Amino acid sequence: MPTEPGTAQRPTFPRRAVVTAGMPYGNKGLHFGHVGGVFAPADFMARFLRDRIGRDNVIFVSGTDCYGSPIMEGYRKQAEAGYEGTITDYVRENHERQASALASYQISCDLFAASGLEPAAPYHDKVTARILARLRERGELAKRTTKQFYDTQAGQFLNGRQVVGRCPVRGCKSDKAYADECDLGHSFEPEELIAPVSQLSGTRPELRPVENWYFDLPSHASGLAGLVERWETDGQVRPVVTSTVREWLAEPVIYIQNTFRAAFDELADQLPAHTVTEPQGKASSFSVTFESWDARDQARETLVSHEVRLRTGKTLLPFRITGNIDWGVPAAGLAEKDGGGPLTVWCWPESLWAPISFVQTVLDRAPEGRYSSPEWRDWWCADDAQVFQFIGQDNVYFYCVAQPALWEALDEGLFQDTPVANHHILYMKKKASSSGDVAPPSAEELLDHYTSEQLRCHWLSLALDQKAVSFQPKPFDASVSHRDKKTGEDVLVRDDPRVVDPVLKESAFLTNIFNRLARSCLYGAANACDGHLPRATAASDVTEACERATLDFERCAHGLSIHKAFSVAENLGREANKRWDAESKAARGDDEAYDAALANAFAYLRTLTLLMHPFVPRGCELVCERLGFDAGLFFSWDHAFKTCAQLAEVAGETPREHRVDELPPRFDFFEKHPSQVKKGAKNGKGSKGSQVKKGAKHANDTTEGRS
Ligand SMILES: [Zn+2]
């Protein structure tokens, strides 16, 4: 067997990779969407890359977004309800909850930091100061006076989250819009917010002028246009990214309802140069296009002051860098806020460069030699490095418009990242939002019903790269399944034993197929090979199937098509099991044929365990351990095409010397969750095939009745 089959067609991987997962706000724990839609896919990629390019060449970071008005507002409400800690205590508690939830899902961040807490905070403050100084020196920042909401009853300015209204961006139906952004990620000017209400007093706040620093995002339009063109031909970047970026590159437009046409015509010659586009078909509004965002701004002010109702379309606007709230990274050297004290940095821009701060923190604190380079620029600026940023589709504007423009403006070699945006995971077919009507379960709550490996497999096979998909865990499903004929009462899905839990679709593969294959190999080796590897080598069609699956898997993982990678592994596992069933049955009483069947099963198991490692790390590492191999050797793709016998040779043994463990009876590599085990099953385990009758030890897992 060649060691490196198909070399010519194989995708290329970077020398070094940074993987990031969008940062959760520090005002709550994690809901399932954070883990399923962002952290699990990022973890898959980080683990795959560690196996593929070496663990010293991968850094996976994320962290709690500690600053900003959502956190201040969350803290204010808690304090009102009697919470006695400081805002730092509040953030730390939420950060710790998040970190522990991620750990229970085996999310393997090299550092899950917090932007405002040790150890990352001092790095982050320094990186922030350096970036601001650099942007200012390059003439990329300008002061602008805008208006901020002021609650006249409470006598204070309101931060972004303390004002709630409806989103003014055309086509957006969000009623969770704050001072200058909505919960779907649209940015707008505060005066555009529809029906604002102060969360402090419930009154309508007024707008007062404030001064802030802004980044000249519109001047980077051509750089962004070039980038999106390149992304459109890059198989690793998804259409949801490029189509969203294109929307933001549109010209500055105002949409006005036809009923205001006369009023508009009267004002038209007071407006900056513009082009009117008449309503298309039966559309109820016409549009007016301007030459620049500030010309549109002027026009908007004139129109609004004459009570013309309008909406603006997406376009590039100056990106706010500072805010006048206290709870933020100091905007060192930029300016004083009104009434003294430094301005702070708005939480969005600083969260865009927080992963750089986190990587610096990781490298600085790592023991010497842990990573292939201790210099952060080798990870963020080098030609042979790549940054994979896993985000939700709501954040494409920030990570794929604002961030690339900032990187271009800094002009210090930060390359453009590979954004990996997922569509939403819906909950019970609706958009899940922790403040919405259908409150989704927290990440922790789900673990009362499922194992983390079951959930990882389910989420990773949802194809969120292509469309929004609904997550419908049966134990939480309160919809009506059917009406009971006897009692006439409605039976809920969660109480109906006939309904199959869609979340468990993939776990049948783990608990039945994969688990069974691993047990068959290990029980078989103990029974028939005296605890060694089989003597035979695998059939050539088996070796070829394993090689093909490995190469297919590699291509899917490289293309970030995680659900397809899962299918490749799943199909190989099903094929392996079928073949084992047939061959072990046929080998009854024939030692040589049995050894050959076992050799085939071992070949499949070796490949399947390698491929499934990024999905279900714990179970795969257990298989590796029981097979008697060092995980570093077994899971390294340097040896991806080596059989167990060849791996033993790499480890300095002859295949005949290598020992595999004897498994205790009824051993499970992938256990079911205790809640899924039928009552009365022994040992709290109920997976099929694990309830082997006494005296028929291993019968199910080797050859039936072989003796
Ligand atoms: Zn919106």
XYZ file of C-alpha atoms and ligand atoms in Angstrom:
708
model
C 0.000 0.000 0.000
C 1.414 3.412 -0.885
C 1.847 5.625 2.193
C 0.398 8.735 0.574
C -2.300 7.791 -1.913
C -3.740 10.377 -4.232
C -1.198 13.034 -3.308
C -1.823 15.013 -6.469
C -5.506 15.679 -5.800
C -5.236 16.353 -2.113
C -6.157 19.789 -0.739
C -3.441 21.916 0.797
C -3.489 22.985 4.395
C -1.722 25.925 6.009
C 1.432 25.443 8.045
C -0.262 27.109 11.029
C -3.899 27.786 11.819
C -5.841 29.901 14.261
C -9.432 28.858 14.891
C -11.790 31.292 16.598
C -15.396 31.014 17.714
C -17.599 34.119 17.961
C -17.510 35.518 21.483
C -20.574 35.113 23.706
C -21.695 38.164 25.702
C -20.820 38.114 29.375
C -24.379 38.729 30.539
C -25.587 35.119 30.581
C -24.704 31.465 30.150
C -24.679 29.737 26.783
C -27.790 28.667 24.957
C -27.645 25.614 22.754
C -27.203 27.699 19.602
C -23.829 29.027 20.775
C -22.527 25.503 21.219
C -24.317 23.811 18.310
C -23.965 26.590 15.744
C -20.541 28.025 16.546
C -18.434 26.213 19.151
C -19.039 22.627 18.026
C -18.127 23.369 14.378
C -15.085 25.414 15.472
C -14.031 22.584 17.766
C -14.420 20.076 14.944
C -12.087 22.155 12.777
C -9.557 22.774 15.543
C -9.392 19.070 16.370
C -9.244 18.030 12.737
C -6.428 20.504 12.063
C -4.475 19.375 15.123
C -4.602 15.832 13.748
C -3.963 16.958 10.199
C -1.168 19.562 10.559
C 0.072 18.903 14.090
C -1.073 20.048 17.481
C 1.754 22.588 17.848
C 0.491 24.320 14.691
C -3.067 25.043 15.816
C -4.404 27.603 18.294
C -8.121 27.648 19.074
C -9.309 30.681 21.023
C -12.501 32.358 22.036
C -13.681 34.173 25.105
C -16.374 36.038 26.916
C -17.155 39.460 25.496
C -17.062 41.334 28.799
C -17.856 44.885 27.804
C -20.645 46.900 26.328
C -24.144 47.966 27.067
C -25.795 44.508 27.107
C -23.578 43.653 30.044
C -24.170 46.960 31.816
C -27.895 46.571 31.323
C -27.858 42.944 32.524
C -25.906 43.962 35.590
C -28.205 46.904 36.293
C -31.238 44.605 36.290
C -29.501 42.084 38.554
C -28.402 44.790 40.957
C -31.953 46.118 41.038
C -33.090 42.620 41.974
C -30.685 42.498 44.915
C -27.397 41.252 43.419
C -24.593 42.580 45.595
C -21.443 41.887 43.564
C -19.589 44.321 41.312
C -19.976 44.324 37.549
C -16.651 42.456 37.362
C -18.040 39.765 39.690
C -21.121 39.563 37.521
C -19.082 39.104 34.346
C -16.736 36.612 36.006
C -19.635 34.440 37.166
C -21.094 34.363 33.668
C -17.685 33.682 32.146
C -17.142 30.738 34.479
C -20.546 29.315 33.630
C -19.755 29.608 29.930
C -16.335 28.015 30.340
C -17.730 25.085 32.273
C -20.534 24.522 29.755
C -17.970 24.457 26.936
C -15.789 22.023 28.850
C -18.722 19.684 29.339
C -19.144 19.607 25.556
C -15.427 18.788 25.121
C -14.815 22.107 23.375
C -11.044 22.180 23.245
C -10.106 25.871 23.235
C -6.429 26.463 23.893
C -7.800 29.455 25.780
C -11.371 30.426 26.522
C -10.540 33.883 27.786
C -12.497 36.920 28.857
C -11.721 40.288 27.307
C -12.008 42.075 30.650
C -10.511 39.510 33.045
C -7.090 38.068 33.766
C -5.093 36.684 32.102
C -6.138 38.161 28.741
C -7.273 41.641 29.810
C -3.823 43.291 30.016
C -2.907 41.891 26.578
C -6.205 43.081 25.197
C -5.775 46.589 26.612
C -2.329 46.795 25.009
C -3.449 45.457 21.630
C -6.369 47.904 21.695
C -4.131 50.880 22.464
C -1.724 49.889 19.708
C -4.476 49.453 17.115
C -6.111 52.781 17.968
C -2.783 54.621 17.782
C -2.032 52.999 14.443
C -5.455 53.817 12.985
C -5.161 57.412 14.125
C -1.635 57.782 12.773
C -2.856 56.549 9.402
C -5.687 59.083 9.323
C -8.364 56.414 9.542
C -10.198 57.884 12.519
C -12.330 60.988 12.703
C -14.441 62.626 15.357
C -18.107 62.888 14.599
C -20.928 64.362 16.546
C -23.994 62.216 16.590
C -26.992 62.094 18.768
C -27.423 59.827 21.713
C -30.605 59.036 23.588
C -31.079 60.888 26.843
C -33.699 59.942 29.418
C -35.002 63.247 30.735
C -36.843 61.562 33.596
C -33.819 59.548 34.765
C -31.519 62.476 33.969
C -28.889 60.468 32.109
C -27.619 59.331 28.723
C -28.751 55.850 27.776
C -26.375 53.206 26.519
C -27.277 51.243 23.402
C -29.273 48.516 25.111
C -31.222 50.845 27.343
C -33.312 51.965 24.379
C -35.570 49.536 22.568
C -37.579 50.160 19.434
C -38.201 48.716 15.975
C -35.472 48.293 13.365
C -35.610 50.921 10.589
C -33.611 48.911 8.049
C -35.817 48.126 5.091
C -37.167 44.588 5.097
C -36.146 43.956 8.713
C -38.986 43.080 11.045
C -36.998 43.094 14.264
C -38.726 44.685 17.239
C -35.566 44.211 19.272
C -33.706 47.175 17.906
C -31.481 49.198 20.185
C -30.047 52.696 19.832
C -27.981 51.986 16.721
C -28.206 48.276 15.933
C -30.860 45.591 15.909
C -30.621 42.036 17.179
C -30.167 40.870 13.585
C -26.980 42.869 13.229
C -28.200 45.910 11.289
C -26.585 49.246 12.071
C -28.371 52.545 11.731
C -28.430 56.054 13.145
C -30.235 56.584 16.450
C -32.653 59.065 14.879
C -33.854 56.288 12.581
C -34.921 53.949 15.369
C -38.688 53.535 15.249
C -40.699 54.138 18.462
C -37.815 54.263 20.980
C -38.570 53.548 24.644
C -36.156 54.055 27.545
C -35.680 50.879 29.547
C -34.972 52.968 32.648
C -38.211 54.908 32.855
C -40.424 53.564 30.076
C -40.600 57.057 28.572
C -39.652 58.190 25.095
C -36.060 59.431 25.345
C -34.790 62.507 23.492
C -31.667 62.755 21.345
C -28.767 64.937 22.482
C -25.453 65.498 20.700
C -22.363 63.481 21.724
C -18.929 63.245 20.189
C -17.262 59.925 19.259
C -14.447 58.577 17.108
C -15.339 56.750 13.918
C -13.385 54.537 11.548
C -13.616 55.539 7.895
C -15.199 52.303 6.707
C -16.664 53.749 3.441
C -13.155 54.548 2.171
C -12.423 50.809 2.105
C -15.221 49.966 -0.335
C -12.887 49.010 -3.175
C -10.739 46.792 -0.952
C -13.885 45.047 0.216
C -15.163 44.666 -3.334
C -11.889 42.951 -4.283
C -12.066 40.740 -1.230
C -15.618 39.598 -1.875
C -14.699 38.752 -5.451
C -11.874 36.578 -4.187
C -14.109 34.986 -1.558
C -16.668 34.146 -4.239
C -14.163 31.848 -5.905
C -12.858 30.418 -2.633
C -14.444 27.046 -1.896
C -13.876 27.559 1.828
C -16.049 30.690 2.012
C -19.788 30.141 2.076
C -22.369 31.965 -0.045
C -24.073 33.339 3.092
C -20.905 35.380 3.668
C -20.417 36.729 0.186
C -24.083 37.546 -0.444
C -24.306 39.434 2.866
C -21.102 41.383 2.209
C -22.433 42.329 -1.241
C -25.575 43.770 0.355
C -23.426 46.130 2.422
C -21.485 47.263 -0.626
C -24.651 48.767 -2.118
C -24.820 52.494 -2.879
C -26.391 54.826 -0.304
C -30.142 54.675 -0.893
C -33.230 56.073 0.785
C -36.627 54.395 0.310
C -39.681 56.645 0.512
C -43.345 55.632 0.425
C -45.252 56.789 -2.642
C -47.663 58.763 -0.433
C -44.787 61.146 0.349
C -43.932 61.687 -3.312
C -45.317 65.238 -3.499
C -43.522 66.250 -0.307
C -40.278 64.776 -1.645
C -40.595 66.548 -5.005
C -40.993 69.843 -3.220
C -37.757 69.304 -1.283
C -35.777 67.699 -4.110
C -33.737 70.742 -5.082
C -32.623 71.287 -1.469
C -31.082 67.780 -1.420
C -27.536 66.794 -2.497
C -27.145 65.301 -5.977
C -29.253 62.170 -6.310
C -31.010 59.827 -8.709
C -34.634 58.803 -8.274
C -35.694 55.263 -9.174
C -39.428 54.964 -9.725
C -41.363 52.223 -7.891
C -40.954 48.856 -9.580
C -44.305 47.341 -10.566
C -46.788 47.718 -7.745
C -44.161 48.624 -5.131
C -45.369 51.098 -2.537
C -42.118 53.039 -2.402
C -39.579 54.679 -4.670
C -35.861 54.963 -4.022
C -33.340 57.766 -4.121
C -29.619 57.048 -4.547
C -26.888 59.432 -3.368
C -23.208 59.747 -4.184
C -21.936 59.182 -0.664
C -23.133 58.187 2.761
C -22.814 61.764 4.062
C -24.820 63.186 1.174
C -27.501 60.665 2.077
C -27.211 61.704 5.705
C -27.812 65.348 4.838
C -30.776 64.431 2.686
C -32.207 62.261 5.396
C -32.062 65.095 7.891
C -33.825 67.478 5.520
C -36.505 64.921 4.660
C -37.114 63.829 8.246
C -37.386 67.426 9.426
C -40.200 67.841 6.873
C -41.895 64.712 8.217
C -41.217 62.574 5.179
C -41.223 58.947 6.389
C -38.322 56.985 4.982
C -36.087 53.973 5.367
C -32.463 53.592 4.446
C -30.845 50.636 2.729
C -27.644 48.922 3.764
C -24.484 50.728 2.792
C -21.034 51.291 4.246
C -21.106 53.864 7.051
C -18.393 55.174 9.359
C -17.866 52.476 11.977
C -18.045 53.713 15.530
C -14.940 53.025 17.596
C -15.683 54.707 20.926
C -18.644 55.019 23.239
C -19.218 57.170 26.268
C -19.928 54.377 28.710
C -17.711 53.527 31.668
C -17.614 49.750 31.288
C -15.216 49.263 28.412
C -11.590 49.040 27.326
C -10.109 52.541 27.758
C -9.666 54.302 24.439
C -6.165 55.248 25.523
C -4.894 58.491 24.065
C -7.956 59.229 21.958
C -10.037 61.671 23.917
C -11.783 62.623 27.085
C -15.463 61.994 27.322
C -17.852 64.735 28.371
C -17.351 65.458 32.027
C -13.820 64.002 32.097
C -12.357 60.508 32.102
C -11.287 58.609 28.993
C -13.736 57.420 26.392
C -14.017 53.676 26.151
C -13.912 51.533 23.029
C -17.244 50.307 21.728
C -17.441 46.566 22.394
C -17.802 45.543 18.730
C -14.513 46.832 17.349
C -12.489 45.575 20.282
C -14.117 42.148 20.077
C -12.928 41.956 16.449
C -9.301 42.101 17.500
C -9.754 40.246 20.798
C -8.692 36.931 19.175
C -5.295 38.535 18.471
C -5.031 39.446 22.170
C -6.038 35.900 23.117
C -3.455 34.300 20.827
C -0.779 36.546 22.354
C -1.928 35.455 25.799
C -1.746 31.772 24.816
C 1.724 32.082 23.297
C 3.119 34.122 26.168
C 1.967 31.687 28.805
C 2.753 28.433 26.974
C 5.745 26.339 27.983
C 8.625 26.676 25.550
C 8.158 24.557 22.447
C 4.456 23.929 22.978
C 3.637 25.836 19.775
C 5.652 25.868 16.584
C 6.210 29.620 16.866
C 5.966 31.905 19.906
C 5.559 34.979 17.678
C 1.921 36.012 17.142
C 2.626 37.458 13.703
C 3.585 33.986 12.474
C -0.041 33.062 13.182
C -1.810 36.194 11.944
C 0.367 37.678 9.235
C 2.428 34.895 7.657
C 1.721 33.587 4.159
C 1.634 29.992 5.365
C -0.882 30.646 8.153
C -4.672 30.775 8.038
C -7.330 32.057 10.440
C -10.717 30.324 10.506
C -13.346 32.444 12.221
C -16.545 30.577 13.103
C -19.500 32.927 13.477
C -23.276 33.018 13.222
C -24.810 34.589 10.120
C -25.971 37.602 12.180
C -22.408 38.723 12.628
C -21.249 38.681 9.017
C -21.326 42.493 8.909
C -18.840 42.797 11.755
C -16.449 39.969 10.901
C -16.617 40.124 7.123
C -17.123 43.843 6.436
C -15.811 45.890 9.367
C -12.948 43.569 10.289
C -11.373 43.181 6.831
C -11.589 46.961 6.374
C -9.869 47.498 9.729
C -7.150 45.015 8.783
C -6.631 46.833 5.485
C -6.501 50.179 7.282
C -3.885 48.935 9.752
C -1.690 47.902 6.824
C 0.586 45.761 8.909
C 0.283 42.429 7.205
C -2.819 41.000 8.856
C -4.182 38.777 6.121
C -7.861 38.394 5.378
C -9.357 35.544 7.304
C -11.460 32.637 6.231
C -14.841 33.408 7.765
C -16.991 30.359 8.437
C -20.554 31.535 8.927
C -23.345 29.184 9.845
C -27.023 29.722 9.341
C -29.173 29.798 12.463
C -30.085 26.705 14.347
C -33.811 27.148 14.795
C -35.481 25.828 17.896
C -38.768 23.959 17.359
C -38.849 25.559 13.886
C -38.600 29.130 15.210
C -35.695 31.484 15.524
C -34.331 30.849 18.967
C -33.581 33.815 21.107
C -33.098 33.698 24.817
C -35.441 36.665 25.146
C -38.033 35.269 22.706
C -41.332 33.465 23.309
C -39.905 29.972 22.902
C -37.064 30.021 25.383
C -34.515 27.500 24.172
C -32.822 25.196 26.672
C -29.431 26.224 27.961
C -26.419 24.214 26.884
C -26.212 22.713 30.387
C -29.892 21.690 30.512
C -29.571 19.566 27.380
C -26.964 17.430 29.116
C -29.702 16.201 31.466
C -31.098 14.340 28.449
C -28.226 13.639 26.069
C -24.520 12.916 26.183
C -22.263 15.615 24.794
C -21.113 13.242 22.046
C -24.694 12.607 20.920
C -25.332 16.337 20.675
C -22.027 17.077 18.954
C -22.773 14.504 16.260
C -26.307 15.752 15.805
C -25.351 19.410 15.462
C -22.372 18.728 13.261
C -24.483 16.792 10.801
C -27.158 19.493 10.423
C -25.692 21.159 7.298
C -25.913 24.646 8.800
C -23.511 25.802 6.128
C -26.393 25.610 3.671
C -29.571 26.625 5.467
C -31.228 27.229 8.806
C -32.185 23.918 10.399
C -34.520 23.226 13.274
C -33.300 21.581 16.457
C -36.118 19.540 17.983
C -35.097 17.601 21.048
C -37.979 15.275 21.879
C -37.843 15.677 25.688
C -38.588 19.398 25.190
C -41.179 19.065 22.440
C -44.552 20.153 23.800
C -46.377 20.013 20.490
C -49.257 17.558 20.096
C -48.372 14.201 18.621
C -51.807 12.578 18.397
C -55.127 12.222 20.203
C -55.433 9.145 22.380
C -58.423 7.135 21.122
C -59.314 5.745 24.535
C -59.070 8.844 26.665
C -59.708 11.412 23.953
C -56.811 13.425 25.290
C -53.962 14.956 23.322
C -50.633 13.203 23.682
C -47.588 15.432 23.464
C -44.587 14.486 21.348
C -42.380 14.298 24.417
C -44.704 11.721 26.041
C -45.280 9.632 22.943
C -43.111 6.494 22.948
C -43.806 5.970 19.250
C -42.067 9.198 18.219
C -38.397 8.800 17.442
C -36.209 11.553 18.853
C -34.658 13.304 15.827
C -31.666 14.315 17.957
C -30.755 10.651 18.415
C -30.531 9.922 14.703
C -26.723 10.069 14.672
C -26.210 8.476 18.062
C -27.581 5.160 16.826
C -24.489 5.143 14.645
C -22.282 5.689 17.679
C -23.912 3.298 20.105
C -24.752 0.548 17.630
C -22.427 0.657 14.652
C -19.162 2.230 15.817
C -19.343 0.794 19.329
C -20.093 -2.668 17.962
C -17.223 -2.583 15.472
C -14.741 -1.571 18.164
C -15.960 -4.275 20.517
C -15.933 -6.924 17.816
C -12.293 -6.143 17.055
C -11.169 -6.115 20.662
C -13.148 -9.150 21.836
C -12.075 -10.943 18.668
C -8.384 -10.177 19.238
C -8.653 -11.371 22.836
C -10.438 -14.590 21.875
C -8.711 -15.569 18.679
C -5.368 -13.744 18.562
C -4.286 -14.049 22.160
C -4.552 -10.285 22.658
C -2.526 -9.418 19.540
C -3.414 -7.946 16.177
C -4.783 -10.382 13.569
C -2.080 -12.158 11.527
C -3.721 -11.566 8.170
C -3.563 -8.283 6.290
C -6.814 -6.658 5.242
C -8.272 -7.430 1.806
C -7.221 -4.946 -0.852
C -10.768 -3.733 -1.462
C -11.066 -2.941 2.257
C -7.793 -1.003 2.266
C -8.919 0.867 -0.816
C -12.286 1.717 0.739
C -10.486 3.072 3.800
C -8.116 5.153 1.688
C -10.945 6.518 -0.394
C -12.937 7.449 2.706
C -9.891 9.138 4.238
C -9.322 11.241 1.124
C -13.026 12.082 0.787
C -13.151 13.048 4.416
C -10.098 15.249 4.036
C -11.641 17.037 1.064
C -14.920 17.634 2.951
C -13.142 18.887 6.067
C -10.942 21.180 3.992
C -14.058 22.574 2.339
C -15.621 23.021 5.795
C -18.448 20.746 4.739
C -18.694 19.124 8.128
C -21.947 17.238 7.630
C -20.544 15.628 4.488
C -17.430 14.591 6.382
C -19.744 12.943 8.897
C -21.548 11.033 6.144
C -18.253 9.758 4.766
C -17.337 8.303 8.157
C -20.835 6.987 8.779
C -20.960 5.174 5.442
C -17.598 3.578 6.085
C -18.769 2.391 9.507
C -21.943 0.867 8.085
C -19.982 -0.903 5.372
C -17.553 -2.234 7.984
C -20.295 -3.612 10.163
C -22.099 -5.300 7.300
C -18.918 -6.941 6.136
C -18.025 -8.076 9.625
C -21.476 -9.616 10.085
C -21.189 -11.599 6.900
C -17.540 -12.619 7.187
C -17.550 -13.543 10.848
C -20.654 -15.677 10.355
C -19.142 -17.412 7.323
C -15.894 -18.041 9.224
C -17.609 -20.154 11.846
C -15.176 -22.938 12.783
C -12.468 -21.713 10.374
C -9.654 -20.007 12.262
C -7.922 -18.640 9.208
C -11.056 -17.151 7.727
C -11.904 -15.679 11.093
C -8.473 -14.062 11.352
C -8.941 -12.586 7.857
C -12.380 -11.229 8.796
C -10.890 -9.695 11.892
C -8.079 -8.093 9.873
C -10.692 -6.386 7.699
C -12.598 -5.183 10.752
C -9.382 -3.792 12.261
C -8.603 -1.876 9.074
C -12.047 -0.299 9.073
C -11.867 0.457 12.776
C -8.477 2.149 12.453
C -9.741 4.504 9.734
C -13.139 5.105 11.307
C -11.556 6.041 14.635
C -9.235 8.531 12.943
C -12.080 10.131 10.974
C -14.521 10.302 13.873
C -11.958 11.813 16.248
C -12.941 15.469 15.663
C -16.633 14.575 16.131
C -16.462 12.374 19.212
C -12.999 12.788 20.696
C -13.503 11.000 23.998
C -14.876 7.761 22.580
C -12.257 7.666 19.815
C -9.440 8.228 22.276
C -10.809 5.364 24.324
C -10.730 3.105 21.267
C -7.140 4.183 20.584
C -6.135 3.512 24.171
C -7.719 0.045 24.138
C -5.965 -0.704 20.847
C -2.742 -0.017 22.706
C -1.582 3.075 20.799
C -0.333 6.475 21.801
C -2.943 9.063 20.771
C -0.311 11.405 19.295
C 0.783 8.648 16.913
C -2.617 7.132 16.198
C -4.417 10.383 15.338
C -1.622 12.070 13.413
C -2.480 12.321 9.735
C 1.192 11.757 9.006
C 0.162 8.139 9.512
C -3.394 8.398 8.181
C -2.918 5.548 5.724
C -1.116 3.203 8.064
C -2.771 0.075 9.378
C -2.597 -0.945 13.031
C 0.292 -3.294 12.188
C 2.192 -0.474 10.479
C 1.500 1.860 13.396
C 2.969 -0.761 15.732
C 6.111 -0.747 13.594
C 6.344 3.050 13.801
C 6.116 2.647 17.569
C 9.083 0.238 17.439
C 7.251 -3.051 17.867
C 6.692 -5.928 15.507
C 3.013 -6.418 14.742
C 3.156 -9.714 16.644
C 4.489 -7.966 19.755
C 1.814 -5.321 19.843
C -0.849 -6.032 22.427
C -4.409 -4.812 22.493
C -6.373 -4.565 25.713
C -8.783 -7.167 26.887
C -12.109 -5.423 27.277
C -14.277 -6.057 30.277
C -17.605 -7.641 29.330
C -20.318 -5.349 27.993
C -17.901 -2.501 27.449
C -19.330 0.643 25.825
C -17.159 3.139 23.964
C -20.184 5.364 23.413
C -22.605 5.147 26.258
C -26.187 6.252 26.106
C -27.390 8.936 28.419
C -28.818 7.404 31.624
C -32.227 8.920 30.786
C -32.294 6.938 27.519
C -31.701 3.582 29.140
C -34.823 1.474 29.508
C -35.645 0.882 33.126
C -34.484 -2.491 34.395
C -31.436 -2.703 32.127
C -28.352 -3.905 33.940
C -25.445 -1.644 34.829
C -27.419 1.383 33.750
C -26.460 0.564 30.183
C -28.979 -0.402 27.608
C -27.326 -0.273 24.249
C -28.234 -3.095 21.955
C -25.791 -5.911 22.179
C -24.550 -4.963 25.594
C -26.995 -7.198 27.380
C -25.153 -10.388 26.659
C -26.350 -13.398 28.541
C -23.985 -14.891 31.042
C -22.104 -17.858 29.680
C -22.382 -16.532 26.163
C -19.676 -13.980 26.830
C -18.781 -11.880 23.784
C -21.089 -13.938 21.613
C -22.721 -10.896 20.072
C -19.489 -9.142 19.483
C -17.333 -11.794 17.911
C -18.767 -14.686 15.983
C -22.018 -16.056 17.199
C -21.469 -19.409 18.791
C -17.850 -19.682 17.692
C -16.093 -22.254 19.873
Zn -32.743 44.953 11.640
